[in-house]
Amino acid sequence: MGLKGFLVWCIWLGLVGFSVGGRVRHYRFDVEYMMRKPDCLEHVVMGINGQFPGPTIRAEVGDTLDIALTNKLFTEGTVIHWHGIRQLGTPWADGTSSISQCAINPGETFHYRFIVDRPGTYFYHGHHGMQRSAGLYGSLIVDLPKGQKEPFHYDGEINLLLSDLWHASSHEQEVGLSSKPFRWIGEPQTLLINGRGQFNCSLASKFINTALPQCKFKGGEECAPQILHVEPNKTYRIRIASTTALASLNLAISNHKLIVVEADGNYVTPFVVDDIDMYSGESYSVLLRTDQNPKKNYWLSIGVRGRKPNTPQGLTILNYKTISASVFPTSPPPVTPLWNDFERSKTFTKKIIAKMGTPQPPKRSDRTIFLLNTQNRVDGFTKWAINNVSLTLPPTPYLGSIKFNLNSSFDQTPPPVTFPQDYDIFNPPVNPNANIGNGVYMFNLNEVVDVILQNANQLSGNGSEIHPWHLHGHDFWVLGYGEGKFKLGDEKKFNLTHAPLRNTAVIFPYGWTALRFKADNPGAWAFHCHIEPHLHMGMGVIFAHGVQKLGKIPTEALTCGLTAKTLIENGHY
């Protein structure tokens, strides 16, 4: 980075109110393909340091993470996004290829160096091509500094990372999505809990009506469930993060209630549920009281929501240590709610409100943009589009392009800030064709922006999908959800008193979701559907603000495209 750049970085951190006195935690990450059996069948998966999922990162608020990532993939680039970490003052470390940095070439090492500024449950994952689908992900937990206490009590902690698995490779999936005729990836074959699942057998075949045989594991088998061991009459914090590529999930534990206390690294007003809906990109903490019969074990299940499921439940066992973990539960696993019971999903989502003391949204916004999600065609290829523009990333990262005024590296025409008011969201589009583009929504620094995400009918037939949208570099306030098309006057229904802070929010079928955020973190940031194939098909936009306020951007982040040429011409090499 250089001394001058480092000093600018430190000054910036001081301005935004963070201490640089925390511990520096060093990691070496070697990203590579490996042969593994996550669901009892052997597949090629992407992992880190020989591990799948990747190693769990654990740090305290104020710590600096210094992660030296070496690409050992041989034939493709890679990056890692630190999901939920805002990267205050370090936008080049966000880990988004063509947006915050160049892809890391085979054999190269890139240093991610950033401060974790607040406690919470987070995770990391690949953000290049469809490498998250290939298995490039892991957990990232940030604890309070020693001596500080959470606003809730617990005796122990359990960490759950949820994902989905296909037997077709991510490369094969990418080719199908980019083919004419279009080839959809289909539903996942297996749901994984901490990287483990079972294909073509069921842990609970004795208890449920299924043609699948009972699972039988050999000693040390990779796909054997990771048993959750607990003691009676204790309270456990279960940290749950969903890095699924497609599936929305429902999680439940037989006979046990769950108390939701954290969502996306922000405390929420606690509420009690029997089960919890989770969309891709979301993370939660729930409290579990082990107050059931200690002479029994209990099922933990995850099942598909929001899409017609063709994937068996993922299962593991909650083991009371008073008995053997090999003793099976005596009753069936919880039944996953009906996949299209969206009213149930909405009821759960609307229960999530901010804990008292959480910063509340500004009472007014400076501008509003409306983003219509539609499925379209571009030159006969099936795409997703926002306001009729399907995102195609440029070869030169936006961060460097904006910093160095490289106006030819991306479309300088601002993307549309709304869509035609006569658009019928309940029917297939009259004009199914869209355009490709890579323009940027430019905001003024500290501008307060409202985003209305509007869902619509699919390309043909009747149907509207769930889309979880994730914003990089910021949290936003979720102001509300609505049915049908957003209309004048709906803003009067916004929740301005206890709006939850999130980094991922869902849009329900044929509905809208209203978000508000402050453009107070200089950088170029992705805002996109967190469903991996949808992003691959163009369902995203780019926000940027205050880039010229940044000091020196590390050269290694910009060594590609027109930025590299500019750096050479200006004597930076």
Coordinates of C-alpha atoms in Angstrom, one line a residue:
M1 CA 0.0 0.0 0.0
G2 CA 2.9 2.4 0.7
L3 CA 3.4 4.6 3.7
K4 CA 1.4 7.5 2.4
G5 CA -1.6 5.3 1.5
F6 CA -1.4 3.6 4.9
L7 CA -1.5 6.9 6.7
V8 CA -4.5 8.0 4.6
W9 CA -6.2 4.7 5.5
C10 CA -5.5 5.3 9.2
I11 CA -6.7 8.9 9.1
W12 CA -9.9 7.7 7.4
L13 CA -10.5 5.0 10.1
G14 CA -10.0 7.7 12.7
L15 CA -12.6 10.0 11.0
V16 CA -15.2 7.3 10.9
G17 CA -14.6 6.5 14.6
F18 CA -12.8 3.3 14.8
S19 CA -9.7 2.4 16.8
V20 CA -6.7 0.9 15.1
G21 CA -5.5 -0.6 18.3
G22 CA -7.0 -4.1 17.9
R23 CA -5.0 -7.2 17.2
V24 CA -3.9 -8.1 13.7
R25 CA -4.9 -11.6 12.8
H26 CA -3.0 -13.2 10.0
Y27 CA -4.4 -16.0 7.7
R28 CA -3.0 -17.7 4.7
F29 CA -5.7 -19.0 2.3
D30 CA -4.8 -21.3 -0.6
V31 CA -7.9 -21.6 -2.8
E32 CA -8.0 -24.8 -4.8
Y33 CA -10.2 -27.5 -6.3
M34 CA -10.4 -30.8 -4.3
M35 CA -12.1 -34.2 -4.5
R36 CA -14.5 -34.5 -1.6
K37 CA -17.7 -36.4 -0.6
P38 CA -19.9 -33.8 1.1
D39 CA -23.1 -35.8 0.4
C40 CA -21.5 -39.3 0.3
L41 CA -20.8 -39.0 -3.4
E42 CA -17.5 -37.8 -4.7
H43 CA -17.4 -34.4 -6.3
V44 CA -15.0 -31.7 -7.3
V45 CA -15.5 -28.8 -4.8
M46 CA -13.6 -25.6 -4.2
G47 CA -12.0 -25.3 -0.8
I48 CA -9.3 -23.5 1.2
N49 CA -6.2 -25.0 2.7
G50 CA -7.6 -28.4 2.0
Q51 CA -10.8 -27.7 3.9
F52 CA -14.4 -27.7 2.7
P53 CA -16.1 -25.5 3.8
G54 CA -13.2 -23.1 4.3
P55 CA -11.7 -22.4 7.8
T56 CA -13.8 -20.4 10.2
I57 CA -12.4 -16.9 10.9
R58 CA -12.9 -15.6 14.4
A59 CA -12.0 -12.1 15.5
E60 CA -12.9 -9.4 17.9
V61 CA -14.3 -5.9 17.2
G62 CA -11.5 -3.6 16.2
D63 CA -9.2 -6.4 15.0
T64 CA -7.5 -6.2 11.6
L65 CA -7.8 -9.3 9.4
D66 CA -4.8 -9.8 7.2
I67 CA -5.6 -12.6 4.8
A68 CA -3.1 -13.6 2.2
L69 CA -5.1 -15.3 -0.5
T70 CA -3.2 -17.4 -3.1
N71 CA -5.0 -18.6 -6.2
K72 CA -4.1 -22.3 -6.8
L73 CA -6.9 -22.9 -9.3
F74 CA -4.5 -23.0 -12.3
T75 CA -7.0 -21.9 -15.0
E76 CA -9.3 -19.2 -13.6
G77 CA -9.2 -16.1 -11.4
T78 CA -10.8 -15.8 -8.0
V79 CA -11.8 -13.3 -5.2
I80 CA -13.4 -13.6 -1.8
H81 CA -16.2 -11.3 -0.5
W82 CA -16.4 -10.8 3.2
H83 CA -20.2 -10.8 3.4
G84 CA -21.6 -8.3 5.9
I85 CA -18.3 -6.6 6.6
R86 CA -18.8 -3.0 5.5
Q87 CA -15.1 -2.3 4.6
L88 CA -15.2 1.2 6.0
G89 CA -12.2 2.9 4.3
T90 CA -11.1 -0.2 2.5
P91 CA -13.4 -0.7 -0.4
W92 CA -10.7 -2.5 -2.4
A93 CA -10.9 -5.3 0.1
D94 CA -14.6 -6.0 -0.6
G95 CA -13.7 -9.0 -2.8
T96 CA -15.8 -8.4 -5.9
S97 CA -14.1 -9.0 -9.2
S98 CA -14.5 -6.2 -11.8
I99 CA -16.1 -4.0 -9.1
S100 CA -13.7 -3.5 -6.2
Q101 CA -10.7 -5.3 -7.6
C102 CA -9.2 -7.4 -10.4
A103 CA -9.7 -11.1 -10.3
I104 CA -6.6 -12.8 -8.6
N105 CA -4.9 -14.7 -11.4
P106 CA -3.6 -18.3 -11.0
G107 CA -0.4 -18.3 -8.9
E108 CA -0.9 -14.8 -7.6
T109 CA -1.4 -13.7 -4.0
F110 CA -3.6 -10.9 -2.9
H111 CA -3.7 -9.4 0.6
Y112 CA -7.1 -8.6 2.1
R113 CA -6.5 -6.3 5.0
F114 CA -9.5 -4.7 6.8
I115 CA -10.9 -3.9 10.2
V116 CA -14.0 -5.8 11.5
D117 CA -15.8 -2.9 13.2
R118 CA -18.8 -4.6 14.9
P119 CA -19.9 -7.9 16.4
G120 CA -22.0 -10.4 14.6
T121 CA -22.5 -13.5 12.5
Y122 CA -21.0 -13.2 9.0
F123 CA -19.5 -15.4 6.4
Y124 CA -17.3 -15.2 3.3
H125 CA -17.7 -16.6 -0.2
G126 CA -16.3 -16.5 -3.7
H127 CA -17.6 -13.6 -5.9
H128 CA -16.1 -14.5 -9.2
G129 CA -18.2 -16.4 -11.8
M130 CA -20.2 -19.0 -9.9
Q131 CA -17.5 -20.1 -7.4
R132 CA -19.9 -19.9 -4.5
S133 CA -21.8 -22.7 -6.1
A134 CA -18.6 -24.6 -6.4
G135 CA -18.1 -24.5 -2.6
L136 CA -15.9 -21.4 -2.0
Y137 CA -17.3 -20.3 1.4
G138 CA -16.8 -20.3 5.2
S139 CA -17.9 -18.7 8.4
L140 CA -16.7 -15.4 9.8
I141 CA -17.6 -14.6 13.5
V142 CA -16.9 -11.3 15.1
D143 CA -17.0 -11.2 18.9
L144 CA -17.3 -8.3 21.3
P145 CA -14.0 -7.2 22.8
K146 CA -13.1 -9.0 26.0
G147 CA -14.9 -7.6 29.0
Q148 CA -18.0 -6.5 27.0
K149 CA -21.2 -8.5 27.1
E150 CA -23.9 -9.3 24.6
P151 CA -27.4 -8.0 25.4
F152 CA -28.5 -11.6 26.0
H153 CA -27.2 -14.5 28.1
Y154 CA -26.0 -17.8 26.8
D155 CA -23.9 -20.7 28.1
G156 CA -22.5 -22.1 24.9
E157 CA -22.4 -21.5 21.1
I158 CA -23.1 -23.5 18.0
N159 CA -22.2 -22.4 14.5
L160 CA -24.2 -23.5 11.4
L161 CA -23.3 -22.7 7.8
L162 CA -26.1 -23.8 5.4
S163 CA -25.5 -24.4 1.7
D164 CA -26.8 -26.4 -1.3
L165 CA -25.1 -28.8 -3.6
W166 CA -25.4 -29.8 -7.2
H167 CA -23.8 -32.8 -8.8
A168 CA -23.2 -30.9 -12.0
S169 CA -20.1 -28.7 -11.7
S170 CA -20.4 -24.9 -11.4
H171 CA -18.7 -24.6 -14.9
E172 CA -21.4 -26.9 -16.4
Q173 CA -24.1 -24.8 -14.7
E174 CA -22.5 -21.5 -16.1
V175 CA -22.5 -22.9 -19.6
G176 CA -26.1 -24.0 -19.4
L177 CA -27.2 -20.6 -18.1
S178 CA -25.4 -18.9 -20.9
S179 CA -26.7 -21.2 -23.7
K180 CA -29.3 -20.9 -26.4
P181 CA -31.6 -22.7 -25.7
F182 CA -31.4 -21.8 -22.1
R183 CA -30.6 -24.7 -19.6
W184 CA -31.7 -24.1 -16.0
I185 CA -29.6 -25.6 -13.3
G186 CA -32.6 -27.3 -11.6
E187 CA -33.0 -27.7 -7.9
P188 CA -30.0 -28.8 -5.7
Q189 CA -29.5 -32.5 -5.1
T190 CA -28.5 -32.0 -1.5
L191 CA -28.8 -29.5 1.4
L192 CA -25.6 -29.2 3.5
I193 CA -25.2 -28.3 7.2
N194 CA -21.6 -27.3 7.8
G195 CA -20.7 -28.9 4.5
R196 CA -22.3 -32.3 5.2
G197 CA -25.4 -33.8 3.8
Q198 CA -26.7 -37.2 2.5
F199 CA -27.7 -38.0 -1.0
N200 CA -29.9 -41.0 -1.9
C201 CA -30.5 -42.0 1.7
S202 CA -32.2 -40.4 4.7
L203 CA -31.2 -40.2 8.4
A204 CA -34.9 -40.3 9.2
S205 CA -36.1 -43.0 6.8
K206 CA -37.5 -45.0 9.7
F207 CA -39.8 -42.1 10.6
I208 CA -41.0 -40.6 7.4
N209 CA -42.8 -41.8 4.3
T210 CA -39.8 -42.1 1.9
A211 CA -38.4 -44.5 -0.6
L212 CA -34.9 -43.6 0.5
P213 CA -33.0 -46.2 2.5
Q214 CA -31.6 -45.5 5.9
C215 CA -28.1 -43.9 5.8
K216 CA -25.2 -46.1 6.8
F217 CA -21.9 -44.4 7.4
K218 CA -18.4 -45.9 7.5
G219 CA -16.0 -44.6 10.1
G220 CA -14.9 -41.1 9.6
E221 CA -17.1 -40.6 6.5
E222 CA -17.1 -36.9 5.3
C223 CA -20.9 -36.9 4.8
A224 CA -21.8 -38.1 8.3
P225 CA -23.8 -35.4 10.1
Q226 CA -22.1 -33.1 12.5
I227 CA -23.9 -33.9 15.7
L228 CA -24.7 -30.9 17.9
H229 CA -23.9 -31.7 21.5
V230 CA -25.6 -29.8 24.3
E231 CA -26.1 -30.1 28.1
P232 CA -29.6 -30.0 29.7
N233 CA -31.0 -26.8 31.1
K234 CA -28.6 -24.5 29.3
T235 CA -29.0 -21.7 26.8
Y236 CA -27.1 -21.9 23.5
R237 CA -26.6 -19.3 20.9
I238 CA -26.9 -20.8 17.5
R239 CA -25.3 -18.7 14.8
I240 CA -26.8 -19.5 11.4
A241 CA -25.7 -18.2 8.0
S242 CA -27.1 -19.2 4.6
T243 CA -24.6 -19.2 1.7
T244 CA -27.0 -21.2 -0.5
A245 CA -26.7 -20.6 -4.3
L246 CA -30.4 -20.9 -4.8
A247 CA -32.5 -22.5 -2.0
S248 CA -34.5 -20.5 0.5
L249 CA -34.6 -22.6 3.7
N250 CA -36.6 -23.2 6.8
L251 CA -34.8 -24.4 10.0
A252 CA -36.5 -26.1 12.9
I253 CA -35.5 -28.2 15.9
S254 CA -38.0 -30.8 17.2
N255 CA -39.8 -29.8 20.4
H256 CA -37.7 -26.6 20.9
K257 CA -38.5 -23.0 20.6
L258 CA -36.0 -20.5 19.1
I259 CA -35.6 -16.9 20.2
V260 CA -34.3 -14.6 17.4
V261 CA -31.8 -12.0 18.7
E262 CA -29.6 -11.0 15.8
A263 CA -30.1 -10.5 12.0
D264 CA -27.2 -9.7 9.6
G265 CA -24.9 -8.5 12.5
N266 CA -27.6 -6.3 14.0
Y267 CA -29.5 -6.9 17.3
V268 CA -33.2 -7.2 16.9
T269 CA -36.1 -7.1 19.4
P270 CA -36.2 -10.8 20.6
F271 CA -39.1 -12.9 19.5
V272 CA -40.0 -16.5 19.8
V273 CA -40.6 -18.9 16.9
D274 CA -41.0 -22.6 16.2
D275 CA -38.8 -22.3 13.1
I276 CA -37.0 -19.7 11.1
D277 CA -37.0 -18.8 7.4
M278 CA -33.6 -18.0 5.8
Y279 CA -32.9 -16.6 2.4
S280 CA -29.5 -16.7 0.7
G281 CA -27.2 -14.1 2.1
E282 CA -29.0 -13.8 5.5
S283 CA -27.5 -14.6 8.9
Y284 CA -29.1 -14.9 12.3
S285 CA -28.4 -15.7 15.9
V286 CA -31.1 -17.6 17.8
L287 CA -31.2 -18.7 21.4
L288 CA -32.1 -22.3 22.2
R289 CA -33.0 -23.4 25.7
T290 CA -32.3 -27.1 26.3
D291 CA -35.3 -27.7 28.5
Q292 CA -36.7 -30.9 26.9
N293 CA -36.5 -34.5 28.1
P294 CA -32.7 -35.1 28.5
K295 CA -33.1 -38.9 27.8
K296 CA -33.9 -38.2 24.2
N297 CA -32.2 -36.7 21.1
Y298 CA -33.9 -34.4 18.7
W299 CA -33.8 -33.6 15.0
L300 CA -32.5 -30.3 13.5
S301 CA -33.9 -30.0 10.0
I302 CA -33.6 -27.6 7.0
G303 CA -36.0 -27.8 4.1
V304 CA -36.7 -25.8 0.9
R305 CA -39.0 -22.8 1.0
G306 CA -40.1 -20.4 -1.8
R307 CA -39.5 -22.8 -4.7
K308 CA -41.3 -26.1 -5.4
P309 CA -38.9 -28.4 -3.6
N310 CA -37.2 -31.4 -5.3
T311 CA -34.5 -31.7 -2.6
P312 CA -34.8 -33.8 0.6
Q313 CA -34.5 -32.2 4.0
G314 CA -31.1 -31.7 5.4
L315 CA -30.8 -33.3 8.9
T316 CA -28.6 -33.6 11.9
I317 CA -29.2 -34.5 15.6
L318 CA -29.3 -32.3 18.7
N319 CA -27.7 -34.6 21.3
Y320 CA -28.3 -34.1 25.0
K321 CA -25.0 -35.3 26.4
T322 CA -26.8 -37.3 29.1
I323 CA -27.3 -40.0 26.4
S324 CA -25.4 -41.4 23.5
A325 CA -25.3 -39.4 20.3
S326 CA -26.0 -42.7 18.4
V327 CA -29.5 -42.9 19.9
F328 CA -32.0 -41.8 17.2
P329 CA -34.8 -39.4 18.0
T330 CA -38.1 -41.3 18.7
S331 CA -40.3 -39.0 16.5
P332 CA -40.1 -37.7 12.9
P333 CA -38.2 -34.5 12.0
P334 CA -40.2 -31.3 11.9
V335 CA -42.3 -30.9 8.8
T336 CA -41.0 -28.1 6.5
P337 CA -43.8 -25.6 5.9
L338 CA -45.5 -25.7 2.5
W339 CA -43.0 -24.2 0.0
N340 CA -45.5 -21.5 -1.3
D341 CA -47.0 -20.5 1.9
F342 CA -45.7 -16.9 1.4
E343 CA -48.1 -15.4 4.0
R344 CA -46.3 -17.5 6.6
S345 CA -42.9 -16.2 5.3
K346 CA -44.1 -12.6 5.4
T347 CA -45.4 -13.0 9.0
F348 CA -42.0 -14.2 10.1
T349 CA -40.1 -11.5 8.2
K350 CA -42.3 -8.7 9.5
K351 CA -41.5 -9.7 13.1
I352 CA -37.9 -8.6 12.6
I353 CA -37.7 -5.1 14.1
A354 CA -34.7 -3.2 15.5
K355 CA -33.7 -3.6 19.1
M356 CA -34.2 -0.4 21.2
G357 CA -31.1 1.8 20.8
T358 CA -30.5 0.8 17.1
P359 CA -29.8 3.9 14.9
Q360 CA -33.0 4.8 13.2
P361 CA -33.3 6.0 9.6
P362 CA -33.3 9.6 8.6
K363 CA -36.9 10.9 8.4
R364 CA -36.5 11.9 4.8
S365 CA -34.5 10.7 1.8
D366 CA -32.7 12.9 -0.8
R367 CA -33.7 10.7 -3.7
T368 CA -35.6 7.6 -4.6
I369 CA -34.8 4.9 -7.2
F370 CA -37.2 2.2 -8.4
L371 CA -35.7 -1.1 -9.4
L372 CA -38.0 -3.5 -11.4
N373 CA -36.8 -7.1 -11.5
T374 CA -37.8 -8.8 -14.7
Q375 CA -36.8 -11.9 -16.6
N376 CA -36.1 -11.1 -20.3
R377 CA -34.2 -12.1 -23.4
V378 CA -31.1 -10.5 -24.9
D379 CA -30.3 -11.7 -28.4
G380 CA -32.3 -14.8 -27.7
F381 CA -30.4 -15.6 -24.4
T382 CA -32.5 -15.7 -21.2
K383 CA -31.4 -13.0 -18.7
W384 CA -32.6 -11.1 -15.7
A385 CA -32.8 -7.4 -15.9
I386 CA -33.2 -4.3 -13.7
N387 CA -35.3 -1.6 -15.3
N388 CA -34.7 -3.5 -18.6
V389 CA -30.9 -3.5 -18.2
S390 CA -29.0 -6.8 -17.6
L391 CA -25.7 -6.2 -15.8
T392 CA -22.6 -7.3 -17.6
L393 CA -19.4 -6.5 -15.7
P394 CA -16.5 -4.7 -17.5
P395 CA -12.9 -6.0 -17.5
T396 CA -11.6 -2.9 -15.6
P397 CA -12.8 -2.7 -12.0
Y398 CA -15.2 0.2 -11.3
L399 CA -13.2 1.4 -8.4
G400 CA -10.1 2.1 -10.5
S401 CA -12.1 3.4 -13.4
I402 CA -13.9 6.0 -11.4
K403 CA -10.8 6.9 -9.4
F404 CA -8.7 7.5 -12.5
N405 CA -11.6 8.9 -14.7
L406 CA -11.4 6.1 -17.2
N407 CA -14.6 7.0 -18.9
S408 CA -14.3 4.5 -21.7
S409 CA -14.1 1.5 -19.4
F410 CA -17.9 1.4 -18.6
D411 CA -21.1 2.9 -19.9
Q412 CA -21.2 6.6 -18.8
T413 CA -25.0 6.8 -19.4
P414 CA -26.7 6.6 -16.0
P415 CA -28.9 3.6 -15.8
P416 CA -32.7 4.1 -15.5
V417 CA -33.9 5.2 -12.1
T418 CA -37.4 4.0 -12.6
F419 CA -39.6 2.0 -15.0
P420 CA -42.8 2.7 -17.0
Q421 CA -45.7 3.3 -14.6
D422 CA -48.0 1.3 -16.9
Y423 CA -45.9 -1.8 -16.6
D424 CA -48.1 -4.8 -15.7
I425 CA -46.3 -6.7 -13.0
F426 CA -48.9 -9.5 -13.0
N427 CA -48.4 -10.7 -16.5
P428 CA -45.4 -11.6 -18.7
P429 CA -43.7 -8.6 -20.3
V430 CA -45.3 -7.3 -23.4
N431 CA -41.8 -6.6 -24.8
P432 CA -39.6 -9.5 -23.6
N433 CA -36.4 -8.0 -24.8
A434 CA -33.8 -6.2 -22.6
N435 CA -30.4 -4.6 -23.1
I436 CA -27.1 -5.4 -21.5
G437 CA -25.3 -2.6 -19.7
N438 CA -22.7 -1.7 -17.1
G439 CA -23.6 1.8 -16.0
V440 CA -23.4 3.0 -12.4
Y441 CA -25.8 4.7 -10.1
M442 CA -23.7 7.6 -8.8
F443 CA -24.7 9.2 -5.4
N444 CA -23.4 12.2 -3.6
L445 CA -21.4 11.4 -0.5
N446 CA -23.8 11.2 2.6
E447 CA -26.8 11.3 0.4
V448 CA -29.8 9.4 1.8
V449 CA -31.2 7.1 -0.8
D450 CA -34.5 5.1 -0.9
V451 CA -34.6 2.0 -3.0
I452 CA -37.9 0.5 -4.0
L453 CA -37.4 -3.1 -5.2
Q454 CA -40.3 -4.2 -7.3
N455 CA -41.0 -7.8 -8.2
A456 CA -42.9 -8.9 -11.3
N457 CA -44.1 -11.8 -13.4
Q458 CA -41.7 -14.2 -15.0
L459 CA -40.9 -14.2 -18.7
S460 CA -43.7 -16.7 -19.7
G461 CA -46.6 -18.3 -17.9
N462 CA -47.7 -17.2 -14.4
G463 CA -45.2 -16.9 -11.6
S464 CA -43.1 -14.6 -9.6
E465 CA -40.0 -15.7 -7.6
I466 CA -38.5 -14.7 -4.3
H467 CA -35.4 -12.6 -4.6
P468 CA -33.0 -11.8 -1.6
W469 CA -31.1 -8.6 -2.4
H470 CA -27.7 -7.9 -0.8
L471 CA -26.0 -4.5 -0.5
H472 CA -22.2 -4.4 -0.2
G473 CA -20.4 -1.7 1.9
H474 CA -23.5 -0.7 3.9
D475 CA -26.4 -1.7 6.0
F476 CA -29.8 -0.4 5.0
W477 CA -33.0 0.1 7.0
V478 CA -35.9 -2.1 5.8
L479 CA -38.8 0.4 5.7
G480 CA -41.5 -2.0 4.7
Y481 CA -43.0 -4.6 2.4
G482 CA -46.1 -4.3 0.2
E483 CA -48.3 -6.2 -2.2
G484 CA -48.6 -5.5 -5.9
K485 CA -47.1 -2.5 -7.5
F486 CA -45.7 0.3 -5.3
K487 CA -47.9 3.4 -5.7
L488 CA -47.9 7.0 -4.5
G489 CA -48.9 7.1 -0.9
D490 CA -47.3 3.8 0.0
E491 CA -44.4 5.7 1.5
K492 CA -46.8 6.8 4.3
K493 CA -46.7 3.2 5.5
F494 CA -42.9 3.2 6.0
N495 CA -41.6 2.1 9.4
L496 CA -39.4 5.0 10.6
T497 CA -39.4 4.2 14.3
H498 CA -38.0 0.6 14.6
A499 CA -36.8 -0.3 11.1
P500 CA -34.3 -3.1 11.3
L501 CA -30.8 -2.7 9.9
R502 CA -29.9 -5.4 7.4
N503 CA -27.6 -6.1 4.5
T504 CA -29.9 -8.6 2.8
A505 CA -33.7 -8.2 2.2
V506 CA -36.2 -10.3 0.4
I507 CA -38.7 -9.3 -2.2
F508 CA -41.8 -11.5 -2.2
P509 CA -43.6 -12.6 -5.3
Y510 CA -45.6 -9.8 -7.0
G511 CA -44.6 -7.4 -4.2
W512 CA -42.2 -4.6 -3.3
T513 CA -39.6 -3.9 -0.6
A514 CA -38.5 -0.5 0.5
L515 CA -35.0 0.2 1.7
R516 CA -33.2 3.3 2.9
F517 CA -29.4 3.8 3.2
K518 CA -26.9 6.5 3.6
A519 CA -24.2 6.8 1.0
D520 CA -21.5 7.4 3.6
N521 CA -18.9 4.8 2.7
P522 CA -16.8 5.9 -0.3
G523 CA -16.4 3.1 -2.9
A524 CA -18.0 1.2 -5.8
W525 CA -20.4 -1.3 -4.4
A526 CA -22.5 -4.2 -5.8
F527 CA -26.2 -4.4 -5.0
H528 CA -27.6 -7.7 -6.4
C529 CA -29.9 -10.7 -6.0
H530 CA -27.9 -13.2 -3.9
I531 CA -29.2 -16.2 -5.8
E532 CA -26.1 -17.2 -7.7
P533 CA -27.5 -18.0 -11.1
H534 CA -29.7 -14.9 -11.1
L535 CA -26.6 -12.7 -10.5
H536 CA -24.8 -14.6 -13.2
M537 CA -27.7 -13.8 -15.6
G538 CA -27.5 -10.1 -14.9
M539 CA -29.7 -9.4 -11.8
G540 CA -27.7 -6.6 -10.2
V541 CA -26.6 -3.0 -10.2
I542 CA -23.6 -0.9 -9.1
F543 CA -23.7 2.0 -6.6
A544 CA -20.8 4.4 -6.3
H545 CA -20.1 7.5 -4.2
G546 CA -17.1 9.4 -2.8
V547 CA -14.5 7.5 -4.8
Q548 CA -12.4 10.6 -5.3
K549 CA -12.3 11.0 -1.5
L550 CA -10.3 7.8 -1.2
G551 CA -6.5 7.9 -0.8
K552 CA -4.2 5.6 -2.7
I553 CA -5.8 2.4 -3.7
P554 CA -3.4 -0.6 -3.4
T555 CA -1.9 -1.2 -6.8
E556 CA -2.4 -5.0 -6.6
A557 CA -6.2 -4.4 -6.7
L558 CA -6.0 -2.7 -10.0
T559 CA -3.5 -4.6 -12.1
C560 CA -5.8 -5.3 -15.0
G561 CA -7.6 -3.6 -17.9
L562 CA -7.3 0.1 -18.4
T563 CA -6.4 0.8 -14.8
A564 CA -3.1 -1.1 -15.2
K565 CA -2.3 0.9 -18.3
T566 CA -3.0 4.1 -16.4
L567 CA -0.9 3.1 -13.4
I568 CA 2.1 2.2 -15.7
E569 CA 1.8 5.5 -17.6
N570 CA 1.8 7.4 -14.3
G571 CA 4.9 5.7 -13.0
H572 CA 3.3 3.5 -10.4
Y573 CA 5.1 0.4 -11.6

